Amino acid sequence: MEAAVAPGRDAPAPAASQPSGCGKHNSPERKVYMDYNAATPLEPEVIQAMTKAMWEAWGNPSSPYSAAVTFVPVSKVSGQAEVDDILAAVRPTTRLVTIMLANNETGIVMPVPEISQRIKALNQERVAAGLPPILVHTDAAQALGKQRVDVEDLGVDFLTIVGHKFYGPRIGALYIRGLGEFTPLYPMLFGGGQERNFRPGTENTPMIAGLGKAAELVTQNCEAYEAHMRDVRDYLEERLEAEFGQKRIHLNSQFPGTQRLPNTCNFSIRGPRLQGHVVLAQCRVLMASVGAACHSDHGDQPSPVLLSYGVPFDVARNALRLSVGRSTTRAEVDLVVQDLKQAVAQLEDQA
């Protein structure tokens, strides 16, 4: 173990006595520290930042009430995160606003272009006041391939996409507006100089080629994909209401005047024994989920997303998320609805 005591940066040199008969070159006037590989002194600015943190940020950063981030609730009227609520949550220390372009459980589309415009206007005031500008990021994983996605229209600084959400490989990409010139980005991992020194590791060429081709197909065919999925999704909702009745079917993601993805149907079948995962377990044809796959460990608990929308607990607990694709047909919808019908009948007969 190395051990060293470093003098203060501006500490005076210790006094040194000069033994009799020794030349002055053999008696140093101060100690010289040359063990910087062992430890370095703190810069004054570093000490200042640490002192400020000890005064202001003494709480446990892993606690659930952490203030490293501010979460903005969605509106129970629109199902969206409201622009005014987002602006009201901005603080002097805010550096990033991040919001999904479309919710993966309900398909609700967020007002990202308006958010970007308002943040851009706010940044002019912040710069004039000596505050850092705020960057805007959107997660477009669910939206790409289902509706038109244009970074210029969205006005964001960062945008992420994931290939396996639009018929591509399981690889992602990050769009950065004006990298280095307008938008900063710093590596999280270090090593090789791949990807312009932003991330080490040999690039996966086949995956990258696949992602590029998937994106090319979306560019060429997005309108046709969107029209087909919207037709099948609307037919699905019509058949559900026709078979179970409008009073029994609760469409969880329909909000007046709010846009949603053309392929997503989140609904509940009312009934005390018809929890979503229980109904799916009885289905013989349908393969679907009760919500996001990445949150599948919630068990019997209803989706926090639906509860935040104001969907009642007993209704949210029965939710199913059905999402159609490019090749889904109306005939398959008919099979699914009949499968759901027999599953519900079987569960209610057991009561």
JSON list of N, CA, C and O in Angstrom, two decimals, residues 111-160:
[
{"chain": "A", "resi": 111, "resn": "PRO", "atom": "N", "xyz": [-46.57, 15.63, -26.65]},
{"chain": "A", "resi": 111, "resn": "PRO", "atom": "CA", "xyz": [-46.42, 16.86, -27.44]},
{"chain": "A", "resi": 111, "resn": "PRO", "atom": "C", "xyz": [-44.96, 17.32, -27.52]},
{"chain": "A", "resi": 111, "resn": "PRO", "atom": "O", "xyz": [-44.60, 18.42, -27.08]},
{"chain": "A", "resi": 112, "resn": "VAL", "atom": "N", "xyz": [-44.10, 16.49, -28.07]},
{"chain": "A", "resi": 112, "resn": "VAL", "atom": "CA", "xyz": [-42.66, 16.78, -28.09]},
{"chain": "A", "resi": 112, "resn": "VAL", "atom": "C", "xyz": [-42.32, 18.04, -28.88]},
{"chain": "A", "resi": 112, "resn": "VAL", "atom": "O", "xyz": [-41.49, 18.84, -28.42]},
{"chain": "A", "resi": 113, "resn": "PRO", "atom": "N", "xyz": [-42.90, 18.29, -30.07]},
{"chain": "A", "resi": 113, "resn": "PRO", "atom": "CA", "xyz": [-42.55, 19.52, -30.79]},
{"chain": "A", "resi": 113, "resn": "PRO", "atom": "C", "xyz": [-42.83, 20.79, -29.98]},
{"chain": "A", "resi": 113, "resn": "PRO", "atom": "O", "xyz": [-42.00, 21.71, -29.96]},
{"chain": "A", "resi": 114, "resn": "GLU", "atom": "N", "xyz": [-43.95, 20.82, -29.29]},
{"chain": "A", "resi": 114, "resn": "GLU", "atom": "CA", "xyz": [-44.27, 22.01, -28.49]},
{"chain": "A", "resi": 114, "resn": "GLU", "atom": "C", "xyz": [-43.32, 22.14, -27.30]},
{"chain": "A", "resi": 114, "resn": "GLU", "atom": "O", "xyz": [-42.90, 23.25, -26.94]},
{"chain": "A", "resi": 115, "resn": "ILE", "atom": "N", "xyz": [-42.98, 21.01, -26.70]},
{"chain": "A", "resi": 115, "resn": "ILE", "atom": "CA", "xyz": [-42.03, 21.04, -25.58]},
{"chain": "A", "resi": 115, "resn": "ILE", "atom": "C", "xyz": [-40.69, 21.61, -26.05]},
{"chain": "A", "resi": 115, "resn": "ILE", "atom": "O", "xyz": [-40.10, 22.48, -25.40]},
{"chain": "A", "resi": 116, "resn": "SER", "atom": "N", "xyz": [-40.22, 21.15, -27.20]},
{"chain": "A", "resi": 116, "resn": "SER", "atom": "CA", "xyz": [-38.94, 21.63, -27.73]},
{"chain": "A", "resi": 116, "resn": "SER", "atom": "C", "xyz": [-38.98, 23.13, -28.00]},
{"chain": "A", "resi": 116, "resn": "SER", "atom": "O", "xyz": [-38.03, 23.87, -27.70]},
{"chain": "A", "resi": 117, "resn": "GLN", "atom": "N", "xyz": [-40.08, 23.61, -28.58]},
{"chain": "A", "resi": 117, "resn": "GLN", "atom": "CA", "xyz": [-40.21, 25.04, -28.89]},
{"chain": "A", "resi": 117, "resn": "GLN", "atom": "C", "xyz": [-40.19, 25.87, -27.62]},
{"chain": "A", "resi": 117, "resn": "GLN", "atom": "O", "xyz": [-39.51, 26.91, -27.55]},
{"chain": "A", "resi": 118, "resn": "ARG", "atom": "N", "xyz": [-40.89, 25.42, -26.60]},
{"chain": "A", "resi": 118, "resn": "ARG", "atom": "CA", "xyz": [-40.95, 26.18, -25.35]},
{"chain": "A", "resi": 118, "resn": "ARG", "atom": "C", "xyz": [-39.60, 26.17, -24.63]},
{"chain": "A", "resi": 118, "resn": "ARG", "atom": "O", "xyz": [-39.19, 27.18, -24.03]},
{"chain": "A", "resi": 119, "resn": "ILE", "atom": "N", "xyz": [-38.91, 25.04, -24.67]},
{"chain": "A", "resi": 119, "resn": "ILE", "atom": "CA", "xyz": [-37.60, 24.96, -24.04]},
{"chain": "A", "resi": 119, "resn": "ILE", "atom": "C", "xyz": [-36.61, 25.86, -24.79]},
{"chain": "A", "resi": 119, "resn": "ILE", "atom": "O", "xyz": [-35.77, 26.53, -24.16]},
{"chain": "A", "resi": 120, "resn": "LYS", "atom": "N", "xyz": [-36.71, 25.89, -26.10]},
{"chain": "A", "resi": 120, "resn": "LYS", "atom": "CA", "xyz": [-35.81, 26.75, -26.89]},
{"chain": "A", "resi": 120, "resn": "LYS", "atom": "C", "xyz": [-36.01, 28.21, -26.52]},
{"chain": "A", "resi": 120, "resn": "LYS", "atom": "O", "xyz": [-35.04, 28.97, -26.37]},
{"chain": "A", "resi": 121, "resn": "ALA", "atom": "N", "xyz": [-37.27, 28.63, -26.35]},
{"chain": "A", "resi": 121, "resn": "ALA", "atom": "CA", "xyz": [-37.54, 30.01, -25.95]},
{"chain": "A", "resi": 121, "resn": "ALA", "atom": "C", "xyz": [-37.03, 30.28, -24.54]},
{"chain": "A", "resi": 121, "resn": "ALA", "atom": "O", "xyz": [-36.47, 31.35, -24.25]},
{"chain": "A", "resi": 122, "resn": "LEU", "atom": "N", "xyz": [-37.20, 29.30, -23.66]},
{"chain": "A", "resi": 122, "resn": "LEU", "atom": "CA", "xyz": [-36.73, 29.45, -22.29]},
{"chain": "A", "resi": 122, "resn": "LEU", "atom": "C", "xyz": [-35.21, 29.56, -22.23]},
{"chain": "A", "resi": 122, "resn": "LEU", "atom": "O", "xyz": [-34.66, 30.30, -21.42]},
{"chain": "A", "resi": 123, "resn": "ASN", "atom": "N", "xyz": [-34.54, 28.84, -23.12]},
{"chain": "A", "resi": 123, "resn": "ASN", "atom": "CA", "xyz": [-33.08, 28.86, -23.13]},
{"chain": "A", "resi": 123, "resn": "ASN", "atom": "C", "xyz": [-32.52, 30.25, -23.41]},
{"chain": "A", "resi": 123, "resn": "ASN", "atom": "O", "xyz": [-31.44, 30.60, -22.92]},
{"chain": "A", "resi": 124, "resn": "GLN", "atom": "N", "xyz": [-33.21, 31.03, -24.21]},
{"chain": "A", "resi": 124, "resn": "GLN", "atom": "CA", "xyz": [-32.75, 32.39, -24.47]},
{"chain": "A", "resi": 124, "resn": "GLN", "atom": "C", "xyz": [-32.74, 33.21, -23.18]},
{"chain": "A", "resi": 124, "resn": "GLN", "atom": "O", "xyz": [-31.80, 33.97, -22.93]},
{"chain": "A", "resi": 125, "resn": "GLU", "atom": "N", "xyz": [-33.76, 33.01, -22.36]},
{"chain": "A", "resi": 125, "resn": "GLU", "atom": "CA", "xyz": [-33.80, 33.70, -21.07]},
{"chain": "A", "resi": 125, "resn": "GLU", "atom": "C", "xyz": [-32.72, 33.18, -20.13]},
{"chain": "A", "resi": 125, "resn": "GLU", "atom": "O", "xyz": [-32.08, 33.95, -19.41]},
{"chain": "A", "resi": 126, "resn": "ARG", "atom": "N", "xyz": [-32.49, 31.88, -20.14]},
{"chain": "A", "resi": 126, "resn": "ARG", "atom": "CA", "xyz": [-31.50, 31.28, -19.25]},
{"chain": "A", "resi": 126, "resn": "ARG", "atom": "C", "xyz": [-30.08, 31.75, -19.60]},
{"chain": "A", "resi": 126, "resn": "ARG", "atom": "O", "xyz": [-29.29, 32.07, -18.72]},
{"chain": "A", "resi": 127, "resn": "VAL", "atom": "N", "xyz": [-29.77, 31.78, -20.88]},
{"chain": "A", "resi": 127, "resn": "VAL", "atom": "CA", "xyz": [-28.44, 32.22, -21.29]},
{"chain": "A", "resi": 127, "resn": "VAL", "atom": "C", "xyz": [-28.21, 33.68, -20.89]},
{"chain": "A", "resi": 127, "resn": "VAL", "atom": "O", "xyz": [-27.14, 34.05, -20.41]},
{"chain": "A", "resi": 128, "resn": "ALA", "atom": "N", "xyz": [-29.25, 34.51, -21.06]},
{"chain": "A", "resi": 128, "resn": "ALA", "atom": "CA", "xyz": [-29.14, 35.91, -20.68]},
{"chain": "A", "resi": 128, "resn": "ALA", "atom": "C", "xyz": [-28.92, 36.07, -19.18]},
{"chain": "A", "resi": 128, "resn": "ALA", "atom": "O", "xyz": [-28.28, 37.02, -18.72]},
{"chain": "A", "resi": 129, "resn": "ALA", "atom": "N", "xyz": [-29.44, 35.10, -18.41]},
{"chain": "A", "resi": 129, "resn": "ALA", "atom": "CA", "xyz": [-29.29, 35.15, -16.94]},
{"chain": "A", "resi": 129, "resn": "ALA", "atom": "C", "xyz": [-28.05, 34.41, -16.46]},
{"chain": "A", "resi": 129, "resn": "ALA", "atom": "O", "xyz": [-27.84, 34.27, -15.26]},
{"chain": "A", "resi": 130, "resn": "GLY", "atom": "N", "xyz": [-27.24, 33.91, -17.40]},
{"chain": "A", "resi": 130, "resn": "GLY", "atom": "CA", "xyz": [-26.02, 33.21, -17.02]},
{"chain": "A", "resi": 130, "resn": "GLY", "atom": "C", "xyz": [-26.22, 31.75, -16.63]},
{"chain": "A", "resi": 130, "resn": "GLY", "atom": "O", "xyz": [-25.34, 31.14, -16.03]},
{"chain": "A", "resi": 131, "resn": "LEU", "atom": "N", "xyz": [-27.38, 31.19, -17.00]},
{"chain": "A", "resi": 131, "resn": "LEU", "atom": "CA", "xyz": [-27.67, 29.79, -16.69]},
{"chain": "A", "resi": 131, "resn": "LEU", "atom": "C", "xyz": [-27.40, 28.92, -17.92]},
{"chain": "A", "resi": 131, "resn": "LEU", "atom": "O", "xyz": [-27.52, 29.39, -19.06]},
{"chain": "A", "resi": 132, "resn": "PRO", "atom": "N", "xyz": [-27.06, 27.65, -17.73]},
{"chain": "A", "resi": 132, "resn": "PRO", "atom": "CA", "xyz": [-26.79, 26.77, -18.87]},
{"chain": "A", "resi": 132, "resn": "PRO", "atom": "C", "xyz": [-28.08, 26.44, -19.61]},
{"chain": "A", "resi": 132, "resn": "PRO", "atom": "O", "xyz": [-29.15, 26.37, -19.00]},
{"chain": "A", "resi": 133, "resn": "PRO", "atom": "N", "xyz": [-28.01, 26.23, -20.93]},
{"chain": "A", "resi": 133, "resn": "PRO", "atom": "CA", "xyz": [-29.21, 25.86, -21.67]},
{"chain": "A", "resi": 133, "resn": "PRO", "atom": "C", "xyz": [-29.66, 24.45, -21.34]},
{"chain": "A", "resi": 133, "resn": "PRO", "atom": "O", "xyz": [-28.89, 23.63, -20.84]},
{"chain": "A", "resi": 134, "resn": "ILE", "atom": "N", "xyz": [-30.93, 24.17, -21.60]},
{"chain": "A", "resi": 134, "resn": "ILE", "atom": "CA", "xyz": [-31.51, 22.85, -21.36]},
{"chain": "A", "resi": 134, "resn": "ILE", "atom": "C", "xyz": [-31.56, 22.09, -22.68]},
{"chain": "A", "resi": 134, "resn": "ILE", "atom": "O", "xyz": [-31.98, 22.64, -23.70]},
{"chain": "A", "resi": 135, "resn": "LEU", "atom": "N", "xyz": [-31.14, 20.84, -22.65]},
{"chain": "A", "resi": 135, "resn": "LEU", "atom": "CA", "xyz": [-31.22, 19.98, -23.82]},
{"chain": "A", "resi": 135, "resn": "LEU", "atom": "C", "xyz": [-32.48, 19.13, -23.74]},
{"chain": "A", "resi": 135, "resn": "LEU", "atom": "O", "xyz": [-32.99, 18.86, -22.65]},
{"chain": "A", "resi": 136, "resn": "VAL", "atom": "N", "xyz": [-32.99, 18.71, -24.91]},
{"chain": "A", "resi": 136, "resn": "VAL", "atom": "CA", "xyz": [-34.23, 17.92, -24.96]},
{"chain": "A", "resi": 136, "resn": "VAL", "atom": "C", "xyz": [-33.94, 16.57, -25.62]},
{"chain": "A", "resi": 136, "resn": "VAL", "atom": "O", "xyz": [-33.35, 16.51, -26.71]},
{"chain": "A", "resi": 137, "resn": "HIS", "atom": "N", "xyz": [-34.35, 15.51, -24.96]},
{"chain": "A", "resi": 137, "resn": "HIS", "atom": "CA", "xyz": [-34.20, 14.15, -25.48]},
{"chain": "A", "resi": 137, "resn": "HIS", "atom": "C", "xyz": [-35.56, 13.48, -25.56]},
{"chain": "A", "resi": 137, "resn": "HIS", "atom": "O", "xyz": [-36.42, 13.68, -24.69]},
{"chain": "A", "resi": 138, "resn": "THR", "atom": "N", "xyz": [-35.77, 12.70, -26.62]},
{"chain": "A", "resi": 138, "resn": "THR", "atom": "CA", "xyz": [-36.99, 11.90, -26.70]},
{"chain": "A", "resi": 138, "resn": "THR", "atom": "C", "xyz": [-36.64, 10.47, -27.06]},
{"chain": "A", "resi": 138, "resn": "THR", "atom": "O", "xyz": [-35.73, 10.21, -27.86]},
{"chain": "A", "resi": 139, "resn": "ASP", "atom": "N", "xyz": [-37.35, 9.55, -26.44]},
{"chain": "A", "resi": 139, "resn": "ASP", "atom": "CA", "xyz": [-37.22, 8.12, -26.73]},
{"chain": "A", "resi": 139, "resn": "ASP", "atom": "C", "xyz": [-38.28, 7.79, -27.78]},
{"chain": "A", "resi": 139, "resn": "ASP", "atom": "O", "xyz": [-39.47, 7.76, -27.48]},
{"chain": "A", "resi": 140, "resn": "ALA", "atom": "N", "xyz": [-37.82, 7.57, -29.01]},
{"chain": "A", "resi": 140, "resn": "ALA", "atom": "CA", "xyz": [-38.75, 7.33, -30.12]},
{"chain": "A", "resi": 140, "resn": "ALA", "atom": "C", "xyz": [-38.87, 5.85, -30.43]},
{"chain": "A", "resi": 140, "resn": "ALA", "atom": "O", "xyz": [-39.34, 5.48, -31.52]},
{"chain": "A", "resi": 141, "resn": "ALA", "atom": "N", "xyz": [-38.50, 4.98, -29.49]},
{"chain": "A", "resi": 141, "resn": "ALA", "atom": "CA", "xyz": [-38.48, 3.54, -29.75]},
{"chain": "A", "resi": 141, "resn": "ALA", "atom": "C", "xyz": [-39.83, 3.02, -30.23]},
{"chain": "A", "resi": 141, "resn": "ALA", "atom": "O", "xyz": [-39.91, 2.24, -31.18]},
{"chain": "A", "resi": 142, "resn": "GLN", "atom": "N", "xyz": [-40.91, 3.44, -29.57]},
{"chain": "A", "resi": 142, "resn": "GLN", "atom": "CA", "xyz": [-42.23, 2.91, -29.91]},
{"chain": "A", "resi": 142, "resn": "GLN", "atom": "C", "xyz": [-42.84, 3.58, -31.14]},
{"chain": "A", "resi": 142, "resn": "GLN", "atom": "O", "xyz": [-43.68, 3.01, -31.80]},
{"chain": "A", "resi": 143, "resn": "ALA", "atom": "N", "xyz": [-42.42, 4.79, -31.43]},
{"chain": "A", "resi": 143, "resn": "ALA", "atom": "CA", "xyz": [-43.06, 5.56, -32.51]},
{"chain": "A", "resi": 143, "resn": "ALA", "atom": "C", "xyz": [-42.53, 5.21, -33.88]},
{"chain": "A", "resi": 143, "resn": "ALA", "atom": "O", "xyz": [-43.29, 5.19, -34.87]},
{"chain": "A", "resi": 144, "resn": "LEU", "atom": "N", "xyz": [-41.24, 4.96, -33.99]},
{"chain": "A", "resi": 144, "resn": "LEU", "atom": "CA", "xyz": [-40.64, 4.75, -35.30]},
{"chain": "A", "resi": 144, "resn": "LEU", "atom": "C", "xyz": [-41.20, 3.50, -35.96]},
{"chain": "A", "resi": 144, "resn": "LEU", "atom": "O", "xyz": [-41.29, 2.44, -35.35]},
{"chain": "A", "resi": 145, "resn": "GLY", "atom": "N", "xyz": [-41.60, 3.63, -37.21]},
{"chain": "A", "resi": 145, "resn": "GLY", "atom": "CA", "xyz": [-42.19, 2.52, -37.94]},
{"chain": "A", "resi": 145, "resn": "GLY", "atom": "C", "xyz": [-43.70, 2.47, -37.85]},
{"chain": "A", "resi": 145, "resn": "GLY", "atom": "O", "xyz": [-44.34, 1.69, -38.56]},
{"chain": "A", "resi": 146, "resn": "LYS", "atom": "N", "xyz": [-44.28, 3.31, -36.97]},
{"chain": "A", "resi": 146, "resn": "LYS", "atom": "CA", "xyz": [-45.73, 3.33, -36.81]},
{"chain": "A", "resi": 146, "resn": "LYS", "atom": "C", "xyz": [-46.32, 4.68, -37.18]},
{"chain": "A", "resi": 146, "resn": "LYS", "atom": "O", "xyz": [-47.51, 4.79, -37.46]},
{"chain": "A", "resi": 147, "resn": "GLN", "atom": "N", "xyz": [-45.49, 5.70, -37.15]},
{"chain": "A", "resi": 147, "resn": "GLN", "atom": "CA", "xyz": [-45.90, 7.02, -37.59]},
{"chain": "A", "resi": 147, "resn": "GLN", "atom": "C", "xyz": [-44.66, 7.77, -38.04]},
{"chain": "A", "resi": 147, "resn": "GLN", "atom": "O", "xyz": [-43.53, 7.36, -37.79]},
{"chain": "A", "resi": 148, "resn": "ARG", "atom": "N", "xyz": [-44.86, 8.88, -38.71]},
{"chain": "A", "resi": 148, "resn": "ARG", "atom": "CA", "xyz": [-43.73, 9.66, -39.21]},
{"chain": "A", "resi": 148, "resn": "ARG", "atom": "C", "xyz": [-42.94, 10.25, -38.05]},
{"chain": "A", "resi": 148, "resn": "ARG", "atom": "O", "xyz": [-43.51, 10.85, -37.14]},
{"chain": "A", "resi": 149, "resn": "VAL", "atom": "N", "xyz": [-41.64, 10.08, -38.08]},
{"chain": "A", "resi": 149, "resn": "VAL", "atom": "CA", "xyz": [-40.74, 10.62, -37.06]},
{"chain": "A", "resi": 149, "resn": "VAL", "atom": "C", "xyz": [-39.67, 11.44, -37.77]},
{"chain": "A", "resi": 149, "resn": "VAL", "atom": "O", "xyz": [-38.90, 10.91, -38.56]},
{"chain": "A", "resi": 150, "resn": "ASP", "atom": "N", "xyz": [-39.64, 12.73, -37.49]},
{"chain": "A", "resi": 150, "resn": "ASP", "atom": "CA", "xyz": [-38.70, 13.65, -38.14]},
{"chain": "A", "resi": 150, "resn": "ASP", "atom": "C", "xyz": [-38.06, 14.51, -37.05]},
{"chain": "A", "resi": 150, "resn": "ASP", "atom": "O", "xyz": [-38.76, 15.25, -36.35]},
{"chain": "A", "resi": 151, "resn": "VAL", "atom": "N", "xyz": [-36.74, 14.43, -36.93]},
{"chain": "A", "resi": 151, "resn": "VAL", "atom": "CA", "xyz": [-36.07, 15.17, -35.86]},
{"chain": "A", "resi": 151, "resn": "VAL", "atom": "C", "xyz": [-36.21, 16.68, -36.04]},
{"chain": "A", "resi": 151, "resn": "VAL", "atom": "O", "xyz": [-36.18, 17.43, -35.06]},
{"chain": "A", "resi": 152, "resn": "GLU", "atom": "N", "xyz": [-36.35, 17.12, -37.28]},
{"chain": "A", "resi": 152, "resn": "GLU", "atom": "CA", "xyz": [-36.53, 18.56, -37.50]},
{"chain": "A", "resi": 152, "resn": "GLU", "atom": "C", "xyz": [-37.89, 19.02, -36.99]},
{"chain": "A", "resi": 152, "resn": "GLU", "atom": "O", "xyz": [-38.01, 20.09, -36.38]},
{"chain": "A", "resi": 153, "resn": "ASP", "atom": "N", "xyz": [-38.91, 18.22, -37.24]},
{"chain": "A", "resi": 153, "resn": "ASP", "atom": "CA", "xyz": [-40.24, 18.56, -36.73]},
{"chain": "A", "resi": 153, "resn": "ASP", "atom": "C", "xyz": [-40.27, 18.50, -35.20]},
{"chain": "A", "resi": 153, "resn": "ASP", "atom": "O", "xyz": [-40.90, 19.33, -34.54]},
{"chain": "A", "resi": 154, "resn": "LEU", "atom": "N", "xyz": [-39.60, 17.51, -34.63]},
{"chain": "A", "resi": 154, "resn": "LEU", "atom": "CA", "xyz": [-39.60, 17.34, -33.18]},
{"chain": "A", "resi": 154, "resn": "LEU", "atom": "C", "xyz": [-38.76, 18.41, -32.48]},
{"chain": "A", "resi": 154, "resn": "LEU", "atom": "O", "xyz": [-39.05, 18.78, -31.35]},
{"chain": "A", "resi": 155, "resn": "GLY", "atom": "N", "xyz": [-37.69, 18.87, -33.14]},
{"chain": "A", "resi": 155, "resn": "GLY", "atom": "CA", "xyz": [-36.85, 19.92, -32.57]},
{"chain": "A", "resi": 155, "resn": "GLY", "atom": "C", "xyz": [-36.00, 19.48, -31.40]},
{"chain": "A", "resi": 155, "resn": "GLY", "atom": "O", "xyz": [-35.56, 20.31, -30.61]},
{"chain": "A", "resi": 156, "resn": "VAL", "atom": "N", "xyz": [-35.74, 18.17, -31.28]},
{"chain": "A", "resi": 156, "resn": "VAL", "atom": "CA", "xyz": [-35.00, 17.66, -30.12]},
{"chain": "A", "resi": 156, "resn": "VAL", "atom": "C", "xyz": [-33.50, 17.70, -30.36]},
{"chain": "A", "resi": 156, "resn": "VAL", "atom": "O", "xyz": [-33.03, 17.79, -31.50]},
{"chain": "A", "resi": 157, "resn": "ASP", "atom": "N", "xyz": [-32.74, 17.60, -29.28]},
{"chain": "A", "resi": 157, "resn": "ASP", "atom": "CA", "xyz": [-31.28, 17.53, -29.36]},
{"chain": "A", "resi": 157, "resn": "ASP", "atom": "C", "xyz": [-30.80, 16.09, -29.43]},
{"chain": "A", "resi": 157, "resn": "ASP", "atom": "O", "xyz": [-29.78, 15.80, -30.05]},
{"chain": "A", "resi": 158, "resn": "PHE", "atom": "N", "xyz": [-31.52, 15.19, -28.76]},
{"chain": "A", "resi": 158, "resn": "PHE", "atom": "CA", "xyz": [-31.18, 13.77, -28.76]},
{"chain": "A", "resi": 158, "resn": "PHE", "atom": "C", "xyz": [-32.44, 12.97, -29.09]},
{"chain": "A", "resi": 158, "resn": "PHE", "atom": "O", "xyz": [-33.54, 13.33, -28.66]},
{"chain": "A", "resi": 159, "resn": "LEU", "atom": "N", "xyz": [-32.28, 11.86, -29.83]},
{"chain": "A", "resi": 159, "resn": "LEU", "atom": "CA", "xyz": [-33.40, 10.96, -30.11]},
{"chain": "A", "resi": 159, "resn": "LEU", "atom": "C", "xyz": [-32.85, 9.55, -30.17]},
{"chain": "A", "resi": 159, "resn": "LEU", "atom": "O", "xyz": [-31.84, 9.28, -30.83]},
{"chain": "A", "resi": 160, "resn": "THR", "atom": "N", "xyz": [-33.50, 8.64, -29.46]},
{"chain": "A", "resi": 160, "resn": "THR", "atom": "CA", "xyz": [-33.07, 7.25, -29.46]},
{"chain": "A", "resi": 160, "resn": "THR", "atom": "C", "xyz": [-34.07, 6.36, -30.19]},
{"chain": "A", "resi": 160, "resn": "THR", "atom": "O", "xyz": [-35.28, 6.59, -30.13]}
]
